[in-house]
Amino acid sequence: MRLVDLAPEFLRHEGRTLMGVRFDQAQSIWFECPVCRDGRGHHVLVSFAGRGLADDQGSQGREGKPSRWEVSGTGFGDLTLKPSVDCTPSCPWHGFVTNGEVT
Ligand SMILES: [Zn+2]
């Protein structure tokens, strides 16, 4: 499945969350969960390392610590996130975003 088909948005966190920002200004991405999108869907929020986020902004891990991913590419079409994105146990999806492909 392509990331572009999951209604992705790049985000900045500045008190409130700004949507539709450019990739070079983005601090996070969210997109529809590739597993849950046919039912009661939800967004997957992934925040980027090295983009100036405070620890209490953006995605948070299960242990209450900030979770950050290395991001590369130029936009939705070729985005790569490392490491994998693990939504368990709140949803079954644990997968990868590699070169714009969600697996
Ligand atoms: Zn899900």
PDB file of N, CA and C and ligand atoms in Angstrom:
ATOM      1  N   MET A   1       0.849  -1.189   0.000  1.00  0.00           N
ATOM      2  CA  MET A   1       0.000   0.000   0.000  1.00  0.00           C
ATOM      3  C   MET A   1       0.886   1.239   0.000  1.00  0.00           C
ATOM      4  N   ARG A   2       0.477   2.244  -0.766  1.00  0.00           N
ATOM      5  CA  ARG A   2       1.274   3.468  -0.809  1.00  0.00           C
ATOM      6  C   ARG A   2       0.876   4.401   0.335  1.00  0.00           C
ATOM      7  N   LEU A   3       1.872   5.042   0.886  1.00  0.00           N
ATOM      8  CA  LEU A   3       1.607   6.041   1.927  1.00  0.00           C
ATOM      9  C   LEU A   3       0.645   7.117   1.426  1.00  0.00           C
ATOM     10  N   VAL A   4       0.757   7.534   0.187  1.00  0.00           N
ATOM     11  CA  VAL A   4      -0.107   8.612  -0.340  1.00  0.00           C
ATOM     12  C   VAL A   4      -1.579   8.235  -0.317  1.00  0.00           C
ATOM     13  N   ASP A   5      -1.883   6.945  -0.259  1.00  0.00           N
ATOM     14  CA  ASP A   5      -3.277   6.491  -0.231  1.00  0.00           C
ATOM     15  C   ASP A   5      -3.857   6.443   1.180  1.00  0.00           C
ATOM     16  N   LEU A   6      -3.067   6.822   2.179  1.00  0.00           N
ATOM     17  CA  LEU A   6      -3.513   6.778   3.572  1.00  0.00           C
ATOM     18  C   LEU A   6      -3.741   8.188   4.132  1.00  0.00           C
ATOM     19  N   ALA A   7      -4.065   9.128   3.247  1.00  0.00           N
ATOM     20  CA  ALA A   7      -4.389  10.502   3.661  1.00  0.00           C
ATOM     21  C   ALA A   7      -3.328  11.091   4.598  1.00  0.00           C
ATOM     22  N   PRO A   8      -2.072  11.039   4.188  1.00  0.00           N
ATOM     23  CA  PRO A   8      -1.015  11.532   5.080  1.00  0.00           C
ATOM     24  C   PRO A   8      -1.016  13.054   5.168  1.00  0.00           C
ATOM     25  N   GLU A   9      -0.559  13.551   6.300  1.00  0.00           N
ATOM     26  CA  GLU A   9      -0.346  14.986   6.505  1.00  0.00           C
ATOM     27  C   GLU A   9       0.964  15.159   7.262  1.00  0.00           C
ATOM     28  N   PHE A  10       1.736  16.143   6.853  1.00  0.00           N
ATOM     29  CA  PHE A  10       2.886  16.553   7.662  1.00  0.00           C
ATOM     30  C   PHE A  10       2.426  17.591   8.667  1.00  0.00           C
ATOM     31  N   LEU A  11       2.996  17.525   9.852  1.00  0.00           N
ATOM     32  CA  LEU A  11       2.538  18.323  10.987  1.00  0.00           C
ATOM     33  C   LEU A  11       3.689  19.075  11.643  1.00  0.00           C
ATOM     34  N   ARG A  12       3.311  20.231  12.240  1.00  0.00           N
ATOM     35  CA  ARG A  12       4.179  20.888  13.215  1.00  0.00           C
ATOM     36  C   ARG A  12       3.411  21.033  14.524  1.00  0.00           C
ATOM     37  N   HIS A  13       4.141  20.993  15.603  1.00  0.00           N
ATOM     38  CA  HIS A  13       3.522  21.098  16.926  1.00  0.00           C
ATOM     39  C   HIS A  13       3.959  22.423  17.545  1.00  0.00           C
ATOM     40  N   GLU A  14       3.057  23.370  17.573  1.00  0.00           N
ATOM     41  CA  GLU A  14       3.390  24.692  18.126  1.00  0.00           C
ATOM     42  C   GLU A  14       2.275  25.107  19.067  1.00  0.00           C
ATOM     43  N   GLY A  15       2.151  24.400  20.162  1.00  0.00           N
ATOM     44  CA  GLY A  15       1.016  24.607  21.050  1.00  0.00           C
ATOM     45  C   GLY A  15      -0.175  23.857  20.494  1.00  0.00           C
ATOM     46  N   ARG A  16      -0.626  24.279  19.323  1.00  0.00           N
ATOM     47  CA  ARG A  16      -1.595  23.471  18.605  1.00  0.00           C
ATOM     48  C   ARG A  16      -0.878  22.787  17.453  1.00  0.00           C
ATOM     49  N   THR A  17      -1.545  21.827  16.865  1.00  0.00           N
ATOM     50  CA  THR A  17      -0.948  21.058  15.789  1.00  0.00           C
ATOM     51  C   THR A  17      -1.311  21.691  14.450  1.00  0.00           C
ATOM     52  N   LEU A  18      -0.308  22.042  13.685  1.00  0.00           N
ATOM     53  CA  LEU A  18      -0.506  22.626  12.366  1.00  0.00           C
ATOM     54  C   LEU A  18      -0.420  21.517  11.330  1.00  0.00           C
ATOM     55  N   MET A  19      -1.437  21.476  10.472  1.00  0.00           N
ATOM     56  CA  MET A  19      -1.481  20.447   9.433  1.00  0.00           C
ATOM     57  C   MET A  19      -1.058  21.037   8.096  1.00  0.00           C
ATOM     58  N   GLY A  20      -0.699  20.157   7.189  1.00  0.00           N
ATOM     59  CA  GLY A  20      -0.446  20.572   5.821  1.00  0.00           C
ATOM     60  C   GLY A  20       0.840  21.350   5.636  1.00  0.00           C
ATOM     61  N   VAL A  21       1.812  21.151   6.511  1.00  0.00           N
ATOM     62  CA  VAL A  21       3.078  21.855   6.359  1.00  0.00           C
ATOM     63  C   VAL A  21       3.984  21.097   5.387  1.00  0.00           C
ATOM     64  N   ARG A  22       4.992  21.774   4.912  1.00  0.00           N
ATOM     65  CA  ARG A  22       5.932  21.141   3.986  1.00  0.00           C
ATOM     66  C   ARG A  22       6.819  20.144   4.721  1.00  0.00           C
ATOM     67  N   PHE A  23       7.331  19.201   3.958  1.00  0.00           N
ATOM     68  CA  PHE A  23       8.164  18.168   4.566  1.00  0.00           C
ATOM     69  C   PHE A  23       9.369  18.763   5.273  1.00  0.00           C
ATOM     70  N   ASP A  24      10.005  19.757   4.664  1.00  0.00           N
ATOM     71  CA  ASP A  24      11.227  20.282   5.280  1.00  0.00           C
ATOM     72  C   ASP A  24      10.939  21.039   6.570  1.00  0.00           C
ATOM     73  N   GLN A  25       9.667  21.375   6.820  1.00  0.00           N
ATOM     74  CA  GLN A  25       9.285  22.043   8.062  1.00  0.00           C
ATOM     75  C   GLN A  25       8.578  21.099   9.036  1.00  0.00           C
ATOM     76  N   ALA A  26       8.343  19.887   8.593  1.00  0.00           N
ATOM     77  CA  ALA A  26       7.522  18.965   9.384  1.00  0.00           C
ATOM     78  C   ALA A  26       8.277  18.419  10.585  1.00  0.00           C
ATOM     79  N   GLN A  27       7.519  18.227  11.664  1.00  0.00           N
ATOM     80  CA  GLN A  27       8.055  17.567  12.856  1.00  0.00           C
ATOM     81  C   GLN A  27       7.448  16.181  13.044  1.00  0.00           C
ATOM     82  N   SER A  28       6.345  15.937  12.365  1.00  0.00           N
ATOM     83  CA  SER A  28       5.662  14.640  12.473  1.00  0.00           C
ATOM     84  C   SER A  28       4.912  14.383  11.185  1.00  0.00           C
ATOM     85  N   ILE A  29       4.494  13.146  11.049  1.00  0.00           N
ATOM     86  CA  ILE A  29       3.537  12.780  10.012  1.00  0.00           C
ATOM     87  C   ILE A  29       2.412  12.024  10.690  1.00  0.00           C
ATOM     88  N   TRP A  30       1.206  12.164  10.173  1.00  0.00           N
ATOM     89  CA  TRP A  30       0.198  11.188  10.529  1.00  0.00           C
ATOM     90  C   TRP A  30      -0.470  10.674   9.267  1.00  0.00           C
ATOM     91  N   PHE A  31      -0.995   9.492   9.391  1.00  0.00           N
ATOM     92  CA  PHE A  31      -1.661   8.850   8.263  1.00  0.00           C
ATOM     93  C   PHE A  31      -2.634   7.835   8.828  1.00  0.00           C
ATOM     94  N   GLU A  32      -3.572   7.423   7.974  1.00  0.00           N
ATOM     95  CA  GLU A  32      -4.557   6.434   8.410  1.00  0.00           C
ATOM     96  C   GLU A  32      -3.869   5.094   8.651  1.00  0.00           C
ATOM     97  N   CYS A  33      -4.286   4.429   9.708  1.00  0.00           N
ATOM     98  CA  CYS A  33      -3.728   3.112   9.988  1.00  0.00           C
ATOM     99  C   CYS A  33      -4.047   2.164   8.831  1.00  0.00           C
ATOM    100  N   PRO A  34      -3.029   1.509   8.272  1.00  0.00           N
ATOM    101  CA  PRO A  34      -3.284   0.647   7.110  1.00  0.00           C
ATOM    102  C   PRO A  34      -4.104  -0.591   7.439  1.00  0.00           C
ATOM    103  N   VAL A  35      -4.190  -0.957   8.699  1.00  0.00           N
ATOM    104  CA  VAL A  35      -4.951  -2.143   9.090  1.00  0.00           C
ATOM    105  C   VAL A  35      -6.383  -1.778   9.453  1.00  0.00           C
ATOM    106  N   CYS A  36      -6.561  -0.678  10.156  1.00  0.00           N
ATOM    107  CA  CYS A  36      -7.869  -0.342  10.730  1.00  0.00           C
ATOM    108  C   CYS A  36      -8.693   0.559   9.828  1.00  0.00           C
ATOM    109  N   ARG A  37      -8.204   0.924   8.661  1.00  0.00           N
ATOM    110  CA  ARG A  37      -8.869   1.962   7.867  1.00  0.00           C
ATOM    111  C   ARG A  37     -10.229   1.540   7.365  1.00  0.00           C
ATOM    112  N   ASP A  38     -10.509   0.263   7.282  1.00  0.00           N
ATOM    113  CA  ASP A  38     -11.815  -0.174   6.797  1.00  0.00           C
ATOM    114  C   ASP A  38     -12.858  -0.263   7.906  1.00  0.00           C
ATOM    115  N   GLY A  39     -12.435  -0.127   9.133  1.00  0.00           N
ATOM    116  CA  GLY A  39     -13.380  -0.205  10.227  1.00  0.00           C
ATOM    117  C   GLY A  39     -13.462   1.136  10.931  1.00  0.00           C
ATOM    118  N   ARG A  40     -13.303   1.145  12.234  1.00  0.00           N
ATOM    119  CA  ARG A  40     -13.215   2.396  12.978  1.00  0.00           C
ATOM    120  C   ARG A  40     -11.781   2.867  12.898  1.00  0.00           C
ATOM    121  N   GLY A  41     -11.501   3.650  11.883  1.00  0.00           N
ATOM    122  CA  GLY A  41     -10.124   4.022  11.610  1.00  0.00           C
ATOM    123  C   GLY A  41      -9.525   4.919  12.662  1.00  0.00           C
ATOM    124  N   HIS A  42      -8.238   5.037  12.620  1.00  0.00           N
ATOM    125  CA  HIS A  42      -7.526   5.974  13.484  1.00  0.00           C
ATOM    126  C   HIS A  42      -6.266   6.403  12.757  1.00  0.00           C
ATOM    127  N   HIS A  43      -5.683   7.466  13.217  1.00  0.00           N
ATOM    128  CA  HIS A  43      -4.438   7.943  12.641  1.00  0.00           C
ATOM    129  C   HIS A  43      -3.252   7.357  13.394  1.00  0.00           C
ATOM    130  N   VAL A  44      -2.175   7.195  12.672  1.00  0.00           N
ATOM    131  CA  VAL A  44      -0.898   6.828  13.263  1.00  0.00           C
ATOM    132  C   VAL A  44      -0.026   8.078  13.239  1.00  0.00           C
ATOM    133  N   LEU A  45       0.440   8.473  14.413  1.00  0.00           N
ATOM    134  CA  LEU A  45       1.291   9.656  14.539  1.00  0.00           C
ATOM    135  C   LEU A  45       2.736   9.217  14.728  1.00  0.00           C
ATOM    136  N   VAL A  46       3.609   9.732  13.890  1.00  0.00           N
ATOM    137  CA  VAL A  46       5.038   9.402  13.954  1.00  0.00           C
ATOM    138  C   VAL A  46       5.816  10.709  13.964  1.00  0.00           C
ATOM    139  N   SER A  47       6.590  10.934  15.007  1.00  0.00           N
ATOM    140  CA  SER A  47       7.353  12.178  15.121  1.00  0.00           C
ATOM    141  C   SER A  47       8.815  11.941  14.776  1.00  0.00           C
ATOM    142  N   PHE A  48       9.427  12.989  14.226  1.00  0.00           N
ATOM    143  CA  PHE A  48      10.749  12.859  13.635  1.00  0.00           C
ATOM    144  C   PHE A  48      11.838  13.305  14.609  1.00  0.00           C
ATOM    145  N   ALA A  49      12.929  12.591  14.586  1.00  0.00           N
ATOM    146  CA  ALA A  49      14.122  12.982  15.341  1.00  0.00           C
ATOM    147  C   ALA A  49      14.773  14.183  14.662  1.00  0.00           C
ATOM    148  N   GLY A  50      15.393  15.031  15.459  1.00  0.00           N
ATOM    149  CA  GLY A  50      16.188  16.116  14.910  1.00  0.00           C
ATOM    150  C   GLY A  50      15.405  17.246  14.294  1.00  0.00           C
ATOM    151  N   ARG A  51      14.109  17.374  14.660  1.00  0.00           N
ATOM    152  CA  ARG A  51      13.279  18.440  14.087  1.00  0.00           C
ATOM    153  C   ARG A  51      12.801  19.423  15.152  1.00  0.00           C
ATOM    154  N   GLY A  52      13.475  19.432  16.297  1.00  0.00           N
ATOM    155  CA  GLY A  52      13.223  20.477  17.281  1.00  0.00           C
ATOM    156  C   GLY A  52      12.040  20.265  18.192  1.00  0.00           C
ATOM    157  N   LEU A  53      11.556  19.047  18.302  1.00  0.00           N
ATOM    158  CA  LEU A  53      10.422  18.772  19.180  1.00  0.00           C
ATOM    159  C   LEU A  53      10.865  18.710  20.642  1.00  0.00           C
ATOM    160  N   ALA A  54      10.042  19.290  21.517  1.00  0.00           N
ATOM    161  CA  ALA A  54      10.230  19.055  22.943  1.00  0.00           C
ATOM    162  C   ALA A  54       9.759  17.646  23.281  1.00  0.00           C
ATOM    163  N   ASP A  55      10.239  17.148  24.410  1.00  0.00           N
ATOM    164  CA  ASP A  55       9.935  15.761  24.759  1.00  0.00           C
ATOM    165  C   ASP A  55       8.441  15.505  24.922  1.00  0.00           C
ATOM    166  N   ASP A  56       7.695  16.545  25.352  1.00  0.00           N
ATOM    167  CA  ASP A  56       6.263  16.328  25.581  1.00  0.00           C
ATOM    168  C   ASP A  56       5.421  16.613  24.339  1.00  0.00           C
ATOM    169  N   GLN A  57       6.056  16.865  23.208  1.00  0.00           N
ATOM    170  CA  GLN A  57       5.328  17.085  21.963  1.00  0.00           C
ATOM    171  C   GLN A  57       5.414  15.836  21.094  1.00  0.00           C
ATOM    172  N   GLY A  58       4.452  15.719  20.210  1.00  0.00           N
ATOM    173  CA  GLY A  58       4.510  14.647  19.224  1.00  0.00           C
ATOM    174  C   GLY A  58       4.220  13.283  19.820  1.00  0.00           C
ATOM    175  N   SER A  59       4.714  12.275  19.135  1.00  0.00           N
ATOM    176  CA  SER A  59       4.366  10.901  19.510  1.00  0.00           C
ATOM    177  C   SER A  59       5.063  10.497  20.803  1.00  0.00           C
ATOM    178  N   GLN A  60       4.319   9.735  21.583  1.00  0.00           N
ATOM    179  CA  GLN A  60       4.799   9.250  22.882  1.00  0.00           C
ATOM    180  C   GLN A  60       4.713   7.732  22.907  1.00  0.00           C
ATOM    181  N   GLY A  61       5.723   7.114  23.461  1.00  0.00           N
ATOM    182  CA  GLY A  61       5.744   5.658  23.520  1.00  0.00           C
ATOM    183  C   GLY A  61       4.904   5.122  24.655  1.00  0.00           C
ATOM    184  N   ARG A  62       4.808   3.828  24.700  1.00  0.00           N
ATOM    185  CA  ARG A  62       3.986   3.171  25.718  1.00  0.00           C
ATOM    186  C   ARG A  62       4.463   3.475  27.121  1.00  0.00           C
ATOM    187  N   GLU A  63       5.754   3.754  27.291  1.00  0.00           N
ATOM    188  CA  GLU A  63       6.302   4.005  28.618  1.00  0.00           C
ATOM    189  C   GLU A  63       6.301   5.482  28.974  1.00  0.00           C
ATOM    190  N   GLY A  64       5.581   6.269  28.197  1.00  0.00           N
ATOM    191  CA  GLY A  64       5.459   7.680  28.484  1.00  0.00           C
ATOM    192  C   GLY A  64       6.658   8.498  28.080  1.00  0.00           C
ATOM    193  N   LYS A  65       7.536   7.926  27.287  1.00  0.00           N
ATOM    194  CA  LYS A  65       8.690   8.672  26.787  1.00  0.00           C
ATOM    195  C   LYS A  65       8.433   9.059  25.332  1.00  0.00           C
ATOM    196  N   PRO A  66       9.052  10.164  24.898  1.00  0.00           N
ATOM    197  CA  PRO A  66       8.864  10.563  23.491  1.00  0.00           C
ATOM    198  C   PRO A  66       9.403   9.496  22.546  1.00  0.00           C
ATOM    199  N   SER A  67       8.646   9.230  21.497  1.00  0.00           N
ATOM    200  CA  SER A  67       9.099   8.264  20.496  1.00  0.00           C
ATOM    201  C   SER A  67       9.413   9.029  19.210  1.00  0.00           C
ATOM    202  N   ARG A  68      10.588   8.788  18.683  1.00  0.00           N
ATOM    203  CA  ARG A  68      11.067   9.535  17.511  1.00  0.00           C
ATOM    204  C   ARG A  68      11.624   8.566  16.478  1.00  0.00           C
ATOM    205  N   TRP A  69      11.418   8.958  15.213  1.00  0.00           N
ATOM    206  CA  TRP A  69      11.901   8.126  14.103  1.00  0.00           C
ATOM    207  C   TRP A  69      12.871   8.922  13.234  1.00  0.00           C
ATOM    208  N   GLU A  70      13.813   8.227  12.683  1.00  0.00           N
ATOM    209  CA  GLU A  70      14.650   8.818  11.644  1.00  0.00           C
ATOM    210  C   GLU A  70      13.833   8.859  10.359  1.00  0.00           C
ATOM    211  N   VAL A  71      13.811  10.003   9.712  1.00  0.00           N
ATOM    212  CA  VAL A  71      13.032  10.160   8.498  1.00  0.00           C
ATOM    213  C   VAL A  71      13.959  10.528   7.348  1.00  0.00           C
ATOM    214  N   SER A  72      13.670   9.980   6.186  1.00  0.00           N
ATOM    215  CA  SER A  72      14.425  10.353   4.995  1.00  0.00           C
ATOM    216  C   SER A  72      13.501  10.318   3.793  1.00  0.00           C
ATOM    217  N   GLY A  73      13.961  10.924   2.711  1.00  0.00           N
ATOM    218  CA  GLY A  73      13.148  11.048   1.513  1.00  0.00           C
ATOM    219  C   GLY A  73      12.889  12.517   1.223  1.00  0.00           C
ATOM    220  N   THR A  74      11.948  12.781   0.329  1.00  0.00           N
ATOM    221  CA  THR A  74      11.636  14.162  -0.048  1.00  0.00           C
ATOM    222  C   THR A  74      10.168  14.503   0.162  1.00  0.00           C
ATOM    223  N   GLY A  75       9.353  13.506   0.497  1.00  0.00           N
ATOM    224  CA  GLY A  75       7.921  13.744   0.666  1.00  0.00           C
ATOM    225  C   GLY A  75       7.206  12.414   0.816  1.00  0.00           C
ATOM    226  N   PHE A  76       5.869  12.466   0.679  1.00  0.00           N
ATOM    227  CA  PHE A  76       5.078  11.246   0.892  1.00  0.00           C
ATOM    228  C   PHE A  76       5.483  10.115  -0.069  1.00  0.00           C
ATOM    229  N   GLY A  77       5.861  10.477  -1.269  1.00  0.00           N
ATOM    230  CA  GLY A  77       6.087   9.463  -2.298  1.00  0.00           C
ATOM    231  C   GLY A  77       7.308   8.602  -2.096  1.00  0.00           C
ATOM    232  N   ASP A  78       8.262   9.097  -1.329  1.00  0.00           N
ATOM    233  CA  ASP A  78       9.489   8.312  -1.149  1.00  0.00           C
ATOM    234  C   ASP A  78       9.947   8.307   0.308  1.00  0.00           C
ATOM    235  N   LEU A  79       9.005   8.522   1.207  1.00  0.00           N
ATOM    236  CA  LEU A  79       9.359   8.625   2.629  1.00  0.00           C
ATOM    237  C   LEU A  79       9.812   7.280   3.190  1.00  0.00           C
ATOM    238  N   THR A  80      10.850   7.347   4.006  1.00  0.00           N
ATOM    239  CA  THR A  80      11.300   6.172   4.753  1.00  0.00           C
ATOM    240  C   THR A  80      11.398   6.546   6.222  1.00  0.00           C
ATOM    241  N   LEU A  81      10.832   5.688   7.085  1.00  0.00           N
ATOM    242  CA  LEU A  81      10.897   5.860   8.533  1.00  0.00           C
ATOM    243  C   LEU A  81      11.664   4.696   9.130  1.00  0.00           C
ATOM    244  N   LYS A  82      12.558   5.027  10.056  1.00  0.00           N
ATOM    245  CA  LYS A  82      13.273   3.968  10.777  1.00  0.00           C
ATOM    246  C   LYS A  82      13.245   4.282  12.251  1.00  0.00           C
ATOM    247  N   PRO A  83      13.016   3.309  13.133  1.00  0.00           N
ATOM    248  CA  PRO A  83      12.766   1.899  12.778  1.00  0.00           C
ATOM    249  C   PRO A  83      11.313   1.668  12.380  1.00  0.00           C
ATOM    250  N   SER A  84      10.827   0.459  12.585  1.00  0.00           N
ATOM    251  CA  SER A  84       9.439   0.110  12.275  1.00  0.00           C
ATOM    252  C   SER A  84       8.481   0.906  13.152  1.00  0.00           C
ATOM    253  N   VAL A  85       7.217   0.927  12.744  1.00  0.00           N
ATOM    254  CA  VAL A  85       6.163   1.613  13.499  1.00  0.00           C
ATOM    255  C   VAL A  85       5.303   0.540  14.157  1.00  0.00           C
ATOM    256  N   ASP A  86       5.263   0.598  15.483  1.00  0.00           N
ATOM    257  CA  ASP A  86       4.598  -0.460  16.251  1.00  0.00           C
ATOM    258  C   ASP A  86       3.380   0.103  16.965  1.00  0.00           C
ATOM    259  N   CYS A  87       2.193  -0.216  16.471  1.00  0.00           N
ATOM    260  CA  CYS A  87       0.955   0.262  17.102  1.00  0.00           C
ATOM    261  C   CYS A  87       0.422  -0.709  18.145  1.00  0.00           C
ATOM    262  N   THR A  88       1.005  -1.869  18.251  1.00  0.00           N
ATOM    263  CA  THR A  88       0.491  -2.836  19.209  1.00  0.00           C
ATOM    264  C   THR A  88       0.732  -2.307  20.623  1.00  0.00           C
ATOM    265  N   PRO A  89      -0.094  -2.636  21.612  1.00  0.00           N
ATOM    266  CA  PRO A  89      -1.235  -3.542  21.492  1.00  0.00           C
ATOM    267  C   PRO A  89      -2.549  -2.834  21.164  1.00  0.00           C
ATOM    268  N   SER A  90      -2.542  -1.512  21.008  1.00  0.00           N
ATOM    269  CA  SER A  90      -3.828  -0.836  20.808  1.00  0.00           C
ATOM    270  C   SER A  90      -4.426  -1.170  19.448  1.00  0.00           C
ATOM    271  N   CYS A  91      -3.616  -1.615  18.510  1.00  0.00           N
ATOM    272  CA  CYS A  91      -4.107  -2.064  17.216  1.00  0.00           C
ATOM    273  C   CYS A  91      -3.105  -3.067  16.675  1.00  0.00           C
ATOM    274  N   PRO A  92      -3.491  -3.908  15.726  1.00  0.00           N
ATOM    275  CA  PRO A  92      -2.605  -5.016  15.311  1.00  0.00           C
ATOM    276  C   PRO A  92      -1.427  -4.594  14.444  1.00  0.00           C
ATOM    277  N   TRP A  93      -1.410  -3.374  13.934  1.00  0.00           N
ATOM    278  CA  TRP A  93      -0.397  -3.039  12.941  1.00  0.00           C
ATOM    279  C   TRP A  93       0.982  -2.816  13.560  1.00  0.00           C
ATOM    280  N   HIS A  94       1.961  -3.525  13.044  1.00  0.00           N
ATOM    281  CA  HIS A  94       3.369  -3.279  13.319  1.00  0.00           C
ATOM    282  C   HIS A  94       4.065  -3.440  11.986  1.00  0.00           C
ATOM    283  N   GLY A  95       4.465  -2.326  11.384  1.00  0.00           N
ATOM    284  CA  GLY A  95       4.987  -2.426  10.035  1.00  0.00           C
ATOM    285  C   GLY A  95       5.996  -1.346   9.721  1.00  0.00           C
ATOM    286  N   PHE A  96       6.228  -1.176   8.443  1.00  0.00           N
ATOM    287  CA  PHE A  96       7.291  -0.311   7.970  1.00  0.00           C
ATOM    288  C   PHE A  96       6.754   0.708   6.968  1.00  0.00           C
ATOM    289  N   VAL A  97       7.419   1.844   6.914  1.00  0.00           N
ATOM    290  CA  VAL A  97       7.248   2.809   5.824  1.00  0.00           C
ATOM    291  C   VAL A  97       8.600   2.927   5.150  1.00  0.00           C
ATOM    292  N   THR A  98       8.678   2.448   3.925  1.00  0.00           N
ATOM    293  CA  THR A  98       9.945   2.402   3.205  1.00  0.00           C
ATOM    294  C   THR A  98       9.744   2.904   1.781  1.00  0.00           C
ATOM    295  N   ASN A  99      10.428   3.982   1.446  1.00  0.00           N
ATOM    296  CA  ASN A  99      10.335   4.555   0.095  1.00  0.00           C
ATOM    297  C   ASN A  99       8.874   4.777  -0.323  1.00  0.00           C
ATOM    298  N   GLY A 100       8.071   5.261   0.619  1.00  0.00           N
ATOM    299  CA  GLY A 100       6.682   5.571   0.321  1.00  0.00           C
ATOM    300  C   GLY A 100       5.735   4.400   0.321  1.00  0.00           C
ATOM    301  N   GLU A 101       6.253   3.224   0.605  1.00  0.00           N
ATOM    302  CA  GLU A 101       5.420   2.014   0.635  1.00  0.00           C
ATOM    303  C   GLU A 101       5.198   1.616   2.095  1.00  0.00           C
ATOM    304  N   VAL A 102       3.937   1.290   2.422  1.00  0.00           N
ATOM    305  CA  VAL A 102       3.587   0.899   3.790  1.00  0.00           C
ATOM    306  C   VAL A 102       3.350  -0.600   3.806  1.00  0.00           C
ATOM    307  N   THR A 103       4.075  -1.284   4.654  1.00  0.00           N
ATOM    308  CA  THR A 103       3.955  -2.757   4.683  1.00  0.00           C
ATOM    309  C   THR A 103       3.712  -3.249   6.108  1.00  0.00           C
TER     310      THR A 103
HETATM  311 ZN    ZN B   1      -4.838   0.421  13.564  1.00  0.00          ZN
END
